[in-house]
PDB file of C-alpha atoms in Angstrom:
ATOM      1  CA  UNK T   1      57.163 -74.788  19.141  1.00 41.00           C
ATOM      2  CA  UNK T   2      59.154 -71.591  17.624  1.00 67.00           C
ATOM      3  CA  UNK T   3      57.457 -68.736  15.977  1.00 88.00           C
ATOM      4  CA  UNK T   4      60.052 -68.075  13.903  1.00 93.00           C
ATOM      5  CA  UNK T   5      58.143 -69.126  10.661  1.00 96.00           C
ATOM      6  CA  UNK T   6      57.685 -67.553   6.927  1.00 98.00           C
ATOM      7  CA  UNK T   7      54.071 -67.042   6.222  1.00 98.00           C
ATOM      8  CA  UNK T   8      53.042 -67.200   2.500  1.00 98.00           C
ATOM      9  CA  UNK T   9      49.737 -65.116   1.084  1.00 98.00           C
ATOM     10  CA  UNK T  10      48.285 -64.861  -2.518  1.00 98.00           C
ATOM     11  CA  UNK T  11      45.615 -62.626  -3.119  1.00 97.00           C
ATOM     12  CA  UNK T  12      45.044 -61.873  -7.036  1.00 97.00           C
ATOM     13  CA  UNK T  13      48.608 -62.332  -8.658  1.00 98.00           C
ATOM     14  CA  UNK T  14      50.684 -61.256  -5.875  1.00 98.00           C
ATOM     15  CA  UNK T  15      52.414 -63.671  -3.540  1.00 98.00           C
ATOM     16  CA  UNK T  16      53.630 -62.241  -0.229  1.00 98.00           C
ATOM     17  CA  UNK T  17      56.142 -63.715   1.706  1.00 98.00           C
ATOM     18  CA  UNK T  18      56.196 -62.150   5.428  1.00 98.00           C
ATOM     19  CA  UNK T  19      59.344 -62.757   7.841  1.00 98.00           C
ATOM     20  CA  UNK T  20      58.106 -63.461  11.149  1.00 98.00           C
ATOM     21  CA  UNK T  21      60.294 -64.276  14.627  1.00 96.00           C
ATOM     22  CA  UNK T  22      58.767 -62.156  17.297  1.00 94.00           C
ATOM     23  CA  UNK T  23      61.458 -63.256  19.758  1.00 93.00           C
ATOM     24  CA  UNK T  24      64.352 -62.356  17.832  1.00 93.00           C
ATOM     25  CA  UNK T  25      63.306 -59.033  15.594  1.00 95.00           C
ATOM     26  CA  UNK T  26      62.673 -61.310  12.489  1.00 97.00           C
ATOM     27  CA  UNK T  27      66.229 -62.555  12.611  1.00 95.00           C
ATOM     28  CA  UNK T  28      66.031 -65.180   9.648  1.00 95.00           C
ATOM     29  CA  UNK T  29      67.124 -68.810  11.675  1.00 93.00           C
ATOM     30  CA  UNK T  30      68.312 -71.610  10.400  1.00 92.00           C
ATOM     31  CA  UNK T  31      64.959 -73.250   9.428  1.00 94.00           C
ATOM     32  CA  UNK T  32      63.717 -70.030   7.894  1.00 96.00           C
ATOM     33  CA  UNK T  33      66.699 -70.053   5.472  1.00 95.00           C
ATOM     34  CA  UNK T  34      66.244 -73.666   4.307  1.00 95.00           C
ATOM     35  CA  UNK T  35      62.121 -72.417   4.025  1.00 97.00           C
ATOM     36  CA  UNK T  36      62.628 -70.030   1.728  1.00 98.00           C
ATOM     37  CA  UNK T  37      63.806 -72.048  -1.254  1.00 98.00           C
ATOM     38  CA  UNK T  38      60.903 -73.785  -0.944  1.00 98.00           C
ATOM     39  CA  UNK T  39      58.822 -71.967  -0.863  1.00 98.00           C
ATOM     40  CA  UNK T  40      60.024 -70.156  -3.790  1.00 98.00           C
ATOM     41  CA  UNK T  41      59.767 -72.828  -6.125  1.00 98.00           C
ATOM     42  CA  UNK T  42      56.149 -73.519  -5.252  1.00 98.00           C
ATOM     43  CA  UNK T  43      55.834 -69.505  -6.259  1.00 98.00           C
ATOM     44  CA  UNK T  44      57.456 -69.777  -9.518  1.00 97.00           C
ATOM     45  CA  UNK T  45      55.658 -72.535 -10.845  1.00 96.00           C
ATOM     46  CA  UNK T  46      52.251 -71.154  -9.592  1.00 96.00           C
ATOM     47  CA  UNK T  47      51.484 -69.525 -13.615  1.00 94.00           C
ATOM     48  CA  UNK T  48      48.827 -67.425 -11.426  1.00 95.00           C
ATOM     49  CA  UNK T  49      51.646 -65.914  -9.073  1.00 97.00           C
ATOM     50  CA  UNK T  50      52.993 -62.332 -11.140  1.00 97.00           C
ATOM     51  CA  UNK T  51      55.037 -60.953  -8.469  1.00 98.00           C
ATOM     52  CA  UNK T  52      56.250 -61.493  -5.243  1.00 98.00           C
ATOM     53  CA  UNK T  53      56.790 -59.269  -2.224  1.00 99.00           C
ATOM     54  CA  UNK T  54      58.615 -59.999   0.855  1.00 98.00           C
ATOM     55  CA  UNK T  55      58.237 -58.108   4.074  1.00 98.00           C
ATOM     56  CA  UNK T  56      58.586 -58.286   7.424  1.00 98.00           C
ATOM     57  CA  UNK T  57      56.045 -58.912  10.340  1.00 98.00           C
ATOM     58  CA  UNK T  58      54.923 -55.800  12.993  1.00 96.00           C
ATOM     59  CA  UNK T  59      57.150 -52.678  11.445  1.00 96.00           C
ATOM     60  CA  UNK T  60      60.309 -54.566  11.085  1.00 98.00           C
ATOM     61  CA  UNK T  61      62.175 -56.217   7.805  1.00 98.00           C
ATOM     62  CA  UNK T  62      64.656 -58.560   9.152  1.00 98.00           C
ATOM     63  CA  UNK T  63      67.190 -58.101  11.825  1.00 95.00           C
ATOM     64  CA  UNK T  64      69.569 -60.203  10.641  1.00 91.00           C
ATOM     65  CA  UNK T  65      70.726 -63.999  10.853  1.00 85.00           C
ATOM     66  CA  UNK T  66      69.989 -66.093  13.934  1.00 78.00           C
ATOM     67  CA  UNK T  67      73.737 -66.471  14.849  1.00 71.00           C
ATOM     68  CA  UNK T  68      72.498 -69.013  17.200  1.00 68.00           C
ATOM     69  CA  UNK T  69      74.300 -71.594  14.882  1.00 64.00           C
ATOM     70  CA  UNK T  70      77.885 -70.156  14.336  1.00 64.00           C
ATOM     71  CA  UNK T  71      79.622 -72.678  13.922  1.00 70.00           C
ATOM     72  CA  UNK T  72      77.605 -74.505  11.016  1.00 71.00           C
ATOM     73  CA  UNK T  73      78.373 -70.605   9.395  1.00 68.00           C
ATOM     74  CA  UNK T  74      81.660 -70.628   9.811  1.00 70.00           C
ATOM     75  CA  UNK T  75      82.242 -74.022   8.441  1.00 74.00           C
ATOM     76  CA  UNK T  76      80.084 -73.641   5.705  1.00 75.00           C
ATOM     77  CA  UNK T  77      81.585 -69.979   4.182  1.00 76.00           C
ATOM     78  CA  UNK T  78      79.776 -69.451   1.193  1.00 86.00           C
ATOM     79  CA  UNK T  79      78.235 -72.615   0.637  1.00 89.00           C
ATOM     80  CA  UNK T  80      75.670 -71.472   3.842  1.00 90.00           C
ATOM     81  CA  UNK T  81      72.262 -71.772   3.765  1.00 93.00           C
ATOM     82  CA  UNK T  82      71.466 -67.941   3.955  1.00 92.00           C
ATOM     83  CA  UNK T  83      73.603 -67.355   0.855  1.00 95.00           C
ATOM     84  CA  UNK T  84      71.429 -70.440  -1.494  1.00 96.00           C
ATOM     85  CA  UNK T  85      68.166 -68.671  -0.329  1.00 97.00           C
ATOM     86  CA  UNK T  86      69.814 -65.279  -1.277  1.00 97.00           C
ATOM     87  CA  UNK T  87      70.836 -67.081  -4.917  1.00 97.00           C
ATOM     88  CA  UNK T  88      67.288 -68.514  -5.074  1.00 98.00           C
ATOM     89  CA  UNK T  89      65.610 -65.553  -4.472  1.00 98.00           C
ATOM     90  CA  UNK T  90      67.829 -63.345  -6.963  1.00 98.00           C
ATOM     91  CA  UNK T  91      67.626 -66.225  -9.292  1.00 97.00           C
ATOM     92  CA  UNK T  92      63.527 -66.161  -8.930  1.00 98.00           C
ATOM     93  CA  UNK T  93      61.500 -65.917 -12.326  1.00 96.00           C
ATOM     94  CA  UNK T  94      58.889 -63.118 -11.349  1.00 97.00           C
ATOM     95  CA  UNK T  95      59.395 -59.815 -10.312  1.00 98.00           C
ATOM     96  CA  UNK T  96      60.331 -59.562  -6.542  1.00 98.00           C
ATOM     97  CA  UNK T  97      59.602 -56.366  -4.237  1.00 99.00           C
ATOM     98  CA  UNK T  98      61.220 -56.046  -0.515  1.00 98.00           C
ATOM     99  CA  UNK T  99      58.618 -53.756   1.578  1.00 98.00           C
ATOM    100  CA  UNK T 100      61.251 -52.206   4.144  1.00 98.00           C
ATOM    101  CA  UNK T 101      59.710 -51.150   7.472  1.00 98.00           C
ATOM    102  CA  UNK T 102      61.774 -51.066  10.734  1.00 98.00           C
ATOM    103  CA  UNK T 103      65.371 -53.006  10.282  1.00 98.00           C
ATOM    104  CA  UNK T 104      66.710 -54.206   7.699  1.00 98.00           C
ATOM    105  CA  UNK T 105      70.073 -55.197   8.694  1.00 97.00           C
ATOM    106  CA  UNK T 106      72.779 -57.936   8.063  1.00 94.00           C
ATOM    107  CA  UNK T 107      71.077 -61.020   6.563  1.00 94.00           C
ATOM    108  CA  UNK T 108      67.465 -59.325   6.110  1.00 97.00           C
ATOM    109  CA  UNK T 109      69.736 -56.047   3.865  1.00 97.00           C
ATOM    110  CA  UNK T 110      71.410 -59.401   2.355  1.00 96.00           C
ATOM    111  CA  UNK T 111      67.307 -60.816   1.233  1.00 98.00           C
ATOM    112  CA  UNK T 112      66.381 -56.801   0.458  1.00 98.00           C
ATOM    113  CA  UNK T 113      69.118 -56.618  -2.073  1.00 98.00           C
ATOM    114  CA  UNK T 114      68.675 -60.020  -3.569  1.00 98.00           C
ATOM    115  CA  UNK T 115      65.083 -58.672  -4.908  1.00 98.00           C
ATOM    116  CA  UNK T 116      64.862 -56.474  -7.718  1.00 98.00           C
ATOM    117  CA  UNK T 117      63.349 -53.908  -5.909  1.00 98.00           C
ATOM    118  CA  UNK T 118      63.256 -52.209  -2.470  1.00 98.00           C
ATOM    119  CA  UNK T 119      60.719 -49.897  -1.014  1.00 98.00           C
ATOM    120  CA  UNK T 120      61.143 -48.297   2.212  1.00 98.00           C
ATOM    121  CA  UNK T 121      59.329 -46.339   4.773  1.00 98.00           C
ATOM    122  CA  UNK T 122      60.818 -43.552   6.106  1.00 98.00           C
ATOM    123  CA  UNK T 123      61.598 -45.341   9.546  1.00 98.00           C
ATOM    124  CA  UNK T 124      63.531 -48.083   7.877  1.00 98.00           C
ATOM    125  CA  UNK T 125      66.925 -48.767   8.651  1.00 98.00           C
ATOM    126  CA  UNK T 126      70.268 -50.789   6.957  1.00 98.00           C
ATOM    127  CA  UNK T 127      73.726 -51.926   8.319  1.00 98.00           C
ATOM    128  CA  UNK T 128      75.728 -54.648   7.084  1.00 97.00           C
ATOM    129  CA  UNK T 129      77.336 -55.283  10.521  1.00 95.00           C
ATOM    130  CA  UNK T 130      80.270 -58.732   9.888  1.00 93.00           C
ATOM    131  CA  UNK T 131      82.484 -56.000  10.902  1.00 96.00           C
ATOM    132  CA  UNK T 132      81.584 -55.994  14.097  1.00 94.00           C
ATOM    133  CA  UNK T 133      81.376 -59.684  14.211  1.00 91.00           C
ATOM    134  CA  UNK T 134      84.670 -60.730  12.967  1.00 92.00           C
ATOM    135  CA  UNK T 135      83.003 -62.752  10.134  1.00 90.00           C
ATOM    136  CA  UNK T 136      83.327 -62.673   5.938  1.00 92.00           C
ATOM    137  CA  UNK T 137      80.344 -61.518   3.949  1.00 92.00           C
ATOM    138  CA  UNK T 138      80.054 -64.060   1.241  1.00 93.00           C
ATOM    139  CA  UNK T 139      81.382 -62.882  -1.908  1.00 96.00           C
ATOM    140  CA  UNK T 140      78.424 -63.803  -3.915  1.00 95.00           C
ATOM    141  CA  UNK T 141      76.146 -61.445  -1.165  1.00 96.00           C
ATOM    142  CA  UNK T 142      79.358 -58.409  -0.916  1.00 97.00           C
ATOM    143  CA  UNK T 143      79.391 -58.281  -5.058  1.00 97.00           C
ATOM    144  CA  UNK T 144      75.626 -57.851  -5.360  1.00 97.00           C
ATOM    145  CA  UNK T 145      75.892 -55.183  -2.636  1.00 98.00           C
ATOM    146  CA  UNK T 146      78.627 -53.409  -4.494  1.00 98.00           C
ATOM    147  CA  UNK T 147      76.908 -53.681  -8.035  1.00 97.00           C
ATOM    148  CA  UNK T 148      73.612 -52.246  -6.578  1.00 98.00           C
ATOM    149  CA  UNK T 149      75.130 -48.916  -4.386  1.00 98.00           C
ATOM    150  CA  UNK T 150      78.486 -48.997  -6.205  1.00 98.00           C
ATOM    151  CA  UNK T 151      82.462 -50.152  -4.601  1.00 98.00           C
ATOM    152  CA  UNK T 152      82.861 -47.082  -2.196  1.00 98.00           C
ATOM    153  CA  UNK T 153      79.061 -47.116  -0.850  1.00 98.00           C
ATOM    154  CA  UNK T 154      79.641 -50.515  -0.548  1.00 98.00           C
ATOM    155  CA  UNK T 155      82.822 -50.295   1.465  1.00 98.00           C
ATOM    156  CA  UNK T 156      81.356 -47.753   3.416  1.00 98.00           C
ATOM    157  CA  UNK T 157      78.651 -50.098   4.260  1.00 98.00           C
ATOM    158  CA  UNK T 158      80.867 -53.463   5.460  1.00 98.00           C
ATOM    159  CA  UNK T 159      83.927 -51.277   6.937  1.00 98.00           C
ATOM    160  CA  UNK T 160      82.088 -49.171   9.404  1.00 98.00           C
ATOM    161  CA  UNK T 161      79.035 -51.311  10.225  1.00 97.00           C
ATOM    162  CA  UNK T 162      77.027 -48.445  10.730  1.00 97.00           C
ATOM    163  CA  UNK T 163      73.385 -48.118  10.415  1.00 97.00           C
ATOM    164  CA  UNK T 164      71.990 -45.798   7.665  1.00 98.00           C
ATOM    165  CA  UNK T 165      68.501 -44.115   7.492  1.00 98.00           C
ATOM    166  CA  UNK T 166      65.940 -44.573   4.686  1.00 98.00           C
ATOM    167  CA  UNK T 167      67.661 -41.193   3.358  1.00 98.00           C
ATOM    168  CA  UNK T 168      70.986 -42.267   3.058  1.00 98.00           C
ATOM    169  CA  UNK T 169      69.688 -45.859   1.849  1.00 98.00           C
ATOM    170  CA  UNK T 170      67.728 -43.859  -1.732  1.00 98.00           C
ATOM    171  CA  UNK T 171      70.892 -41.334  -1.849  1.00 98.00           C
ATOM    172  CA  UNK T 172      72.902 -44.356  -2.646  1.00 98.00           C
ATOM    173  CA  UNK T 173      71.006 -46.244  -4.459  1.00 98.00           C
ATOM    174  CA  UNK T 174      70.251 -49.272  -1.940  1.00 98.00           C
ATOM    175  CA  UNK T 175      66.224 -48.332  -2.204  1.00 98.00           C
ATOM    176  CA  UNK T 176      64.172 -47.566  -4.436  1.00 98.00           C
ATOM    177  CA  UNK T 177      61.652 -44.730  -3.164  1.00 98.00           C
ATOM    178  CA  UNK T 178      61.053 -43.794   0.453  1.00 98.00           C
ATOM    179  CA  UNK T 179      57.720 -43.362   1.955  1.00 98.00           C
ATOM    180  CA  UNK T 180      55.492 -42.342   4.965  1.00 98.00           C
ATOM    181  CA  UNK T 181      55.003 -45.811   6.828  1.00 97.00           C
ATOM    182  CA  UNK T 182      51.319 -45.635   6.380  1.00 97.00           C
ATOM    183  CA  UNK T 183      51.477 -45.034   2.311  1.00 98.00           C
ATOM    184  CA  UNK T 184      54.065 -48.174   2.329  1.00 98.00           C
ATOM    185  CA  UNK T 185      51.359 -50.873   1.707  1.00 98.00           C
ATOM    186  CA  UNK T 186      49.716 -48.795  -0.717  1.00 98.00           C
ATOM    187  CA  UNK T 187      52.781 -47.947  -3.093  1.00 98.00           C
ATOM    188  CA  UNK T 188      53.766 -51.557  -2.976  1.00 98.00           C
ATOM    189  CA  UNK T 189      50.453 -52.554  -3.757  1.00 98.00           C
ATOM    190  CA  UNK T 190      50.205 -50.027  -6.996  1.00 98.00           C
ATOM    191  CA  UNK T 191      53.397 -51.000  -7.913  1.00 98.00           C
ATOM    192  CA  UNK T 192      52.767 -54.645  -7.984  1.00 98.00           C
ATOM    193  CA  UNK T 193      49.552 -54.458  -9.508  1.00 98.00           C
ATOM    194  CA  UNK T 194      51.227 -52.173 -12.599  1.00 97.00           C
ATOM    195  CA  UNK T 195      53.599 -55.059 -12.757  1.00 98.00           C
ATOM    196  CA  UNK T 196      50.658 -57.914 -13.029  1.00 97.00           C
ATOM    197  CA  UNK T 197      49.232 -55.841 -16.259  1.00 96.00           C
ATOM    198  CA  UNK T 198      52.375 -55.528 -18.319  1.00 97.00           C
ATOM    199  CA  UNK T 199      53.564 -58.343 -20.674  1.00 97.00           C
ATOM    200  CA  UNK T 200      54.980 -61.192 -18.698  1.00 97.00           C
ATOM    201  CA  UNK T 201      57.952 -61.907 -21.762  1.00 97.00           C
ATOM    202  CA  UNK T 202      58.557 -58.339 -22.022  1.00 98.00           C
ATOM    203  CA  UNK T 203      58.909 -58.483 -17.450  1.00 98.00           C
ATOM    204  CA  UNK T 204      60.790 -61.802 -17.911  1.00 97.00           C
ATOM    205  CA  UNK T 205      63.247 -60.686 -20.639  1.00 98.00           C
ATOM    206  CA  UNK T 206      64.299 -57.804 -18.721  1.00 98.00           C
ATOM    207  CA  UNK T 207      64.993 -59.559 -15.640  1.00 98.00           C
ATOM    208  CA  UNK T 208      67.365 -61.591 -17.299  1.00 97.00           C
ATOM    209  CA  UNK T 209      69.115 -59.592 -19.268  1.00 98.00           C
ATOM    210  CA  UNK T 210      69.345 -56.528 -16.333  1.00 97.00           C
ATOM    211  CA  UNK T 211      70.601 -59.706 -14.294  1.00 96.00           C
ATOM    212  CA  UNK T 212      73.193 -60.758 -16.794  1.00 96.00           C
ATOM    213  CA  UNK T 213      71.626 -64.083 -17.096  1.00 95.00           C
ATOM    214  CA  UNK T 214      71.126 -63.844 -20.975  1.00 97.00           C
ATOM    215  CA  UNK T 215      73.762 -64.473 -23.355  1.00 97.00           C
ATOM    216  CA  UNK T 216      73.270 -63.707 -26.811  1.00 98.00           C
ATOM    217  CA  UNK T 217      71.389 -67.173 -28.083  1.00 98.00           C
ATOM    218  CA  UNK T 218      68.977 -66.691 -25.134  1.00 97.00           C
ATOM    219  CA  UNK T 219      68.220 -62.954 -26.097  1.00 98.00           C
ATOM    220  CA  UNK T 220      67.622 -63.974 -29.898  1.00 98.00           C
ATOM    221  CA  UNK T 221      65.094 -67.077 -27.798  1.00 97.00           C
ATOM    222  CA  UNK T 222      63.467 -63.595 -26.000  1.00 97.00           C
ATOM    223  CA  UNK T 223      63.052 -62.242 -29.553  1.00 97.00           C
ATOM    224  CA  UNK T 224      61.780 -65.283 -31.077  1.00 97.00           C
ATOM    225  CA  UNK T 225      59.166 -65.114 -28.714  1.00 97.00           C
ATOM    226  CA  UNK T 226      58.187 -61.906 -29.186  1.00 97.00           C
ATOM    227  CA  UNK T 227      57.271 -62.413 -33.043  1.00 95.00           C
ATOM    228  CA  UNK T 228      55.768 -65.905 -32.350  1.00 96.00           C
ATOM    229  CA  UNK T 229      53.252 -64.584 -29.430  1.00 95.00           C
ATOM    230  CA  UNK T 230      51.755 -61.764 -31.315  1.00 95.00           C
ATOM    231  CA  UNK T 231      52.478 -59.703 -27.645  1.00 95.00           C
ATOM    232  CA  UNK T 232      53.389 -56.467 -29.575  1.00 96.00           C
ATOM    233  CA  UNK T 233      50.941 -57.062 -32.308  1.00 96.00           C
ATOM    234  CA  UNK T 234      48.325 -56.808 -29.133  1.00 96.00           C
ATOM    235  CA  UNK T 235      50.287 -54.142 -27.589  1.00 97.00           C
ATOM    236  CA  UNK T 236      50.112 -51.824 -30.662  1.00 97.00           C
ATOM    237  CA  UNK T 237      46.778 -52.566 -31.405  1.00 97.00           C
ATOM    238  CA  UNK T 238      45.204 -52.144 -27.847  1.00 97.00           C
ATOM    239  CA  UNK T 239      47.511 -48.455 -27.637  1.00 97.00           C
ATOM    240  CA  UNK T 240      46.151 -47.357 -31.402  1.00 97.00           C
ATOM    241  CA  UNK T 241      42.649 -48.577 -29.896  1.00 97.00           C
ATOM    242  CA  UNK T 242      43.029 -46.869 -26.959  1.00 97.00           C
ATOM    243  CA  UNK T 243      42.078 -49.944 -24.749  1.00 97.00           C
ATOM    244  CA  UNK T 244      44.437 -52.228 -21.923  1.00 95.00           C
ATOM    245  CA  UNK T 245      46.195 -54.400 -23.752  1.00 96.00           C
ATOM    246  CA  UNK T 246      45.714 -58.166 -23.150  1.00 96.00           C
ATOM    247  CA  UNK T 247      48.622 -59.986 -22.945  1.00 96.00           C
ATOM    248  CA  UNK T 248      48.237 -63.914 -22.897  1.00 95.00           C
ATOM    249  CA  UNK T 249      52.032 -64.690 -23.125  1.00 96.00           C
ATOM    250  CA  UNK T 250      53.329 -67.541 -20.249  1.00 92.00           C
ATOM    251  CA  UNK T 251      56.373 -69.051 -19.883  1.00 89.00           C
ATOM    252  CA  UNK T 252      56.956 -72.509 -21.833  1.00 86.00           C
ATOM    253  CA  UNK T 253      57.314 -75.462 -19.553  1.00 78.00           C
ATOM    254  CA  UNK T 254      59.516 -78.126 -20.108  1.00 61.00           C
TER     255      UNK T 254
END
């Protein structure tokens, strides 16, 4: 039986989704890939679930795809696997975090940058190596890249396949803040727990709009909401009152 596996935890309102494959660094293989959608939608419907973090197991993030299977990748182009798990994890409902220890490299930097956000210790490390493999980054995965560090980063990035350091990775914008590895767990944690207190419409608005998934009749939807909830009217009142707000506000089904 492989140990290549993703293990799924909830404790309070944060899910965490750990990348595990001893054998091969956490490379993400094939049945890991198809996993993760899954997975995923049993998160977003949880109403309990308020964000989601994905890490990797023992110190290291994700050292790439299991090429093990080229030629399904090459046939496939950007209708693979790894790129709907990337879509379905940029396209999740909740706030997601990527807790970067170790490598993060080629398919695991291509799951980092599909969250929202990306904390790193200080021994992490990113490539984005098809370079060296004669292969295509998907388009959908090389334009996310570029929107987050910006076209020359980018470039720099896929044209040289060279690995960067947790320095590099925040001077460019690819992460978020950088940390000692032992206050990793801890920021994540704070951060995630801020995020379970604020107003879920206000969290889920912004994510859509930031993500350009929002056109205007959806945004005057957002706003609709806000005056039918009473969120603000609670916000207001719990800041004049000097008290934590509480925010009842979940996402209609149906």
């Amino acid at each position: 039986m492989s140990d290549a596996e993703l293990t799924v935890t909830v404790t309070g309102p944060v899910a965490t989704v750990v990348i595990r494959n001893p054998a091969r660094r956490n490379a993400m293989a094939p049945a890991m890939w198809r996993q993760l959608p899954v997975l995923l939608d049993g998160l977003e419907a949880d109403p309990a679930v308020r964000a989601l973090v994905l890490t990797g197991a023992d110190g290291t993030f994700c050292a790439g795809a299991d090429l093990g299977e080229l030629d399904e990748l090459l046939a496939a182009g950007d209708g693979s696997i790894a790129v709907a798990a990337e879509e379905r994890l940029a396209a999740f409902g909740k706030p997601t975090v990527a807790a970067i220890r170790g490598a993060c490299v080629g398919g695991g930097c291509q799951l980092a940058v599909a969250c929202d956000l990306r904390l790193a210790a200080e021994d992490a490390r990113f490539g984005v190596p098809p370079a060296k493999l004669g292969l295509v980054y998907p388009a959908p995965t090389t334009r996310r890249l570029a929107r987050l560090v910006g076209p020359s980063a980018a470039k720099h990035l896929l044209f040289t396949s060279e690995l960067v350091d947790a320095g590099r990775a925040l001077r460019i914008g690819l992460v978020d803040e950088v940390l000692p590895a032992d206050a990793l767990a801890a920021r994540v944690e704070a951060v995630t727990a801020a995020i379970a207190e604020r107003s879920r419409l206000t969290v889920a608005a912004a994510k859509e709009i930031i993500d350009g998934r929002a056109d205007d009749d959806r945004v005057a939807w957002w706003h609709g909401q806000v005056r039918d909830s009473g969120e603000a009217r609670e916000g207001v009142a719990a800041a004049n009152e000097r008290r934590p707000p509480r925010f009842t506000w979940t996402p209609p089904t149906g």
